[in-house]
Amino acid sequence: MKVAVNVHLKKGVLDPQGKAVLHALETLGFKNVKEVRVGKQIIIDIDTQDREKAIKEAEEMAKELLANPVIENYEIEVKE
Amino acid sequence: MKVAVNVHLKKGVLDPQGKAVLHALETLGFKNVKEVRVGKQIIIDIDTQDREKAIKEAEEMAKELLANPVIENYEIEVKE
């Protein structure tokens, strides 16, 4: 079962990469972009068919390794 | 309208960051992880309420700036 862990900087934490992408998009002519945030998407293939178990395990992985709780939020998304 | 552009290395392109995360997870005791791929998730706040227009614009952004078509795939996801 494939699970995505999406990790983003918390609101209020400066995201210079997002700002850079926003400016690059404006330069390219995309005028109606209000904000850009750049984060990570980690796709984990877990050897189980149990959806709940996969989500629980991905959550533990996010807490222990993938996200820094001081500055980052994460969300779990089942892909297949 | 918030749209996510998820950018990942194509299958067959070596993902050393994914491999590093896989090994770290194994070291932490997560034994049933088969594969890890690390990509980017770019969340773009587009000033429109038109879902189709937002998707179309995000697609153009992905092609022009966000993804490298030689080694990366992207998918568009409407967030809200």
Short mmCIF file of C-alpha atoms in Angstrom, two decimals:
data_model
loop_
_atom_site.label_atom_id
_atom_site.label_comp_id
_atom_site.label_asym_id
_atom_site.label_seq_id
_atom_site.Cartn_x
_atom_site.Cartn_y
_atom_site.Cartn_z
CA MET A 1 0.00 0.00 0.00
CA LYS A 2 1.41 3.37 -1.02
CA VAL A 3 1.09 6.21 1.44
CA ALA A 4 2.19 9.82 0.89
CA VAL A 5 3.49 11.92 3.75
CA ASN A 6 3.26 15.60 2.78
CA VAL A 7 5.58 17.78 4.85
CA HIS A 8 5.28 21.57 4.78
CA LEU A 9 6.66 24.46 6.78
CA LYS A 10 4.18 25.74 9.35
CA LYS A 11 2.33 28.95 8.67
CA GLY A 12 4.49 31.80 9.94
CA VAL A 13 7.75 30.04 9.12
CA LEU A 14 9.49 31.84 6.27
CA ASP A 15 9.63 29.77 3.08
CA PRO A 16 12.34 31.32 0.85
CA GLN A 17 12.04 28.56 -1.75
CA GLY A 18 8.32 29.27 -2.08
CA LYS A 19 9.03 32.99 -2.45
CA ALA A 20 11.61 32.28 -5.17
CA VAL A 21 9.14 30.11 -7.10
CA LEU A 22 6.45 32.78 -6.73
CA HIS A 23 8.76 35.41 -8.23
CA ALA A 24 9.86 33.10 -11.02
CA LEU A 25 6.20 32.38 -11.90
CA GLU A 26 5.44 36.12 -11.97
CA THR A 27 8.42 36.68 -14.26
CA LEU A 28 7.07 33.99 -16.57
CA GLY A 29 3.75 35.85 -16.81
CA PHE A 30 1.60 33.99 -14.25
CA LYS A 31 0.01 37.06 -12.69
CA ASN A 32 -2.70 35.61 -10.48
CA VAL A 33 -0.61 33.54 -8.12
CA LYS A 34 -1.12 34.69 -4.54
CA GLU A 35 1.22 32.40 -2.63
CA VAL A 36 3.53 29.44 -3.15
CA ARG A 37 4.72 27.00 -0.48
CA VAL A 38 7.30 24.36 -1.31
CA GLY A 39 7.31 21.18 0.72
CA LYS A 40 8.22 17.53 0.47
CA GLN A 41 6.12 14.60 -0.59
CA ILE A 42 7.51 11.29 0.62
CA ILE A 43 5.84 8.24 -0.92
CA ILE A 44 6.27 5.12 1.17
CA ASP A 45 5.40 1.65 -0.07
CA ILE A 46 4.35 -0.27 3.03
CA ASP A 47 3.99 -4.03 2.85
CA THR A 48 0.40 -4.34 4.10
CA GLN A 49 -3.13 -4.31 2.68
CA ASP A 50 -4.56 -2.87 5.90
CA ARG A 51 -5.34 0.78 5.23
CA GLU A 52 -5.60 1.77 8.89
CA LYS A 53 -2.34 0.06 9.75
CA ALA A 54 -0.55 1.79 6.87
CA ILE A 55 -1.80 5.20 7.97
CA LYS A 56 -0.81 4.55 11.58
CA GLU A 57 2.66 3.43 10.59
CA ALA A 58 3.18 6.40 8.24
CA GLU A 59 2.14 8.68 11.08
CA GLU A 60 4.81 7.17 13.34
CA MET A 61 7.41 7.57 10.58
CA ALA A 62 6.45 11.22 10.13
CA LYS A 63 6.77 11.86 13.86
CA GLU A 64 10.04 10.00 14.30
CA LEU A 65 11.92 10.94 11.14
CA LEU A 66 10.20 12.71 8.27
CA ALA A 67 8.93 15.95 9.80
CA ASN A 68 10.49 18.38 12.23
CA PRO A 69 7.59 19.20 14.58
CA VAL A 70 9.12 22.54 15.58
CA ILE A 71 8.78 24.08 12.13
CA GLU A 72 6.87 21.57 9.99
CA ASN A 73 3.38 20.13 9.64
CA TYR A 74 2.59 16.86 7.92
CA GLU A 75 -0.44 15.14 6.47
CA ILE A 76 -0.93 11.52 5.47
CA GLU A 77 -2.60 10.56 2.20
CA VAL A 78 -3.29 7.01 1.00
CA LYS A 79 -2.27 6.72 -2.65
CA GLU A 80 -3.25 3.14 -3.54
CA MET B 1 -8.03 28.07 -5.02
CA LYS B 2 -5.16 25.97 -3.73
CA VAL B 3 -3.59 23.49 -6.10
CA ALA B 4 -0.76 21.07 -5.31
CA VAL B 5 1.79 20.10 -7.93
CA ASN B 6 3.50 16.88 -6.86
CA VAL B 7 6.85 16.37 -8.57
CA HIS B 8 8.66 13.05 -8.42
CA LEU B 9 11.61 11.45 -10.14
CA LYS B 10 10.54 9.11 -12.92
CA LYS B 11 10.67 5.37 -12.35
CA GLY B 12 14.15 4.22 -13.26
CA VAL B 13 15.82 7.45 -12.14
CA LEU B 14 17.91 6.80 -9.04
CA ASP B 15 16.53 8.50 -5.93
CA PRO B 16 19.37 8.60 -3.37
CA GLN B 17 17.31 10.65 -0.90
CA GLY B 18 14.58 8.01 -0.99
CA LYS B 19 17.15 5.27 -0.42
CA ALA B 20 18.59 7.19 2.56
CA VAL B 21 15.14 7.58 4.11
CA LEU B 22 14.41 3.88 3.54
CA HIS B 23 17.59 2.90 5.38
CA ALA B 24 16.90 5.34 8.20
CA LEU B 25 13.38 3.91 8.62
CA GLU B 26 14.78 0.37 8.74
CA THR B 27 17.29 1.42 11.38
CA LEU B 28 14.43 2.88 13.43
CA GLY B 29 12.66 -0.50 13.34
CA PHE B 30 10.18 -0.03 10.49
CA LYS B 31 10.69 -3.41 8.88
CA ASN B 32 7.92 -3.61 6.31
CA VAL B 33 8.81 -0.64 4.13
CA LYS B 34 9.42 -1.75 0.56
CA GLU B 35 10.33 1.50 -1.16
CA VAL B 36 10.58 5.22 -0.48
CA ARG B 37 10.54 8.00 -3.08
CA VAL B 38 11.15 11.58 -2.03
CA GLY B 39 9.66 14.34 -4.16
CA LYS B 40 8.41 17.88 -3.93
CA GLN B 41 4.93 19.15 -3.23
CA ILE B 42 4.42 22.73 -4.39
CA ILE B 43 1.19 24.31 -3.15
CA ILE B 44 0.08 27.24 -5.27
CA ASP B 45 -2.66 29.63 -4.26
CA ILE B 46 -4.23 30.76 -7.54
CA ASP B 47 -6.61 33.73 -7.53
CA THR B 48 -9.60 32.05 -9.20
CA GLN B 49 -12.67 30.06 -8.20
CA ASP B 50 -12.70 28.19 -11.49
CA ARG B 51 -11.44 24.68 -10.80
CA GLU B 52 -10.69 23.83 -14.43
CA LYS B 53 -8.82 27.08 -14.97
CA ALA B 54 -6.73 26.52 -11.84
CA ILE B 55 -5.78 23.00 -12.96
CA LYS B 56 -4.90 24.22 -16.45
CA GLU B 57 -2.73 27.00 -15.10
CA ALA B 58 -0.96 24.72 -12.61
CA GLU B 59 -0.25 22.35 -15.47
CA GLU B 60 1.41 25.15 -17.45
CA MET B 61 3.47 26.13 -14.40
CA ALA B 62 4.59 22.53 -13.95
CA LYS B 63 5.66 22.30 -17.58
CA GLU B 64 7.41 25.66 -17.70
CA LEU B 65 9.10 25.77 -14.31
CA LEU B 66 8.31 23.26 -11.61
CA ALA B 67 9.20 19.91 -13.16
CA ASN B 68 12.11 18.82 -15.31
CA PRO B 69 10.42 16.62 -17.95
CA VAL B 70 13.62 14.70 -18.66
CA ILE B 71 13.78 13.12 -15.21
CA GLU B 72 10.58 14.09 -13.38
CA ASN B 73 6.86 13.37 -13.50
CA TYR B 74 4.21 15.62 -12.00
CA GLU B 75 0.59 15.36 -10.96
CA ILE B 76 -1.89 18.10 -10.16
CA GLU B 77 -4.19 17.87 -7.14
CA VAL B 78 -6.83 20.44 -6.15
CA LYS B 79 -6.58 21.10 -2.41
CA GLU B 80 -9.46 23.53 -1.75
#
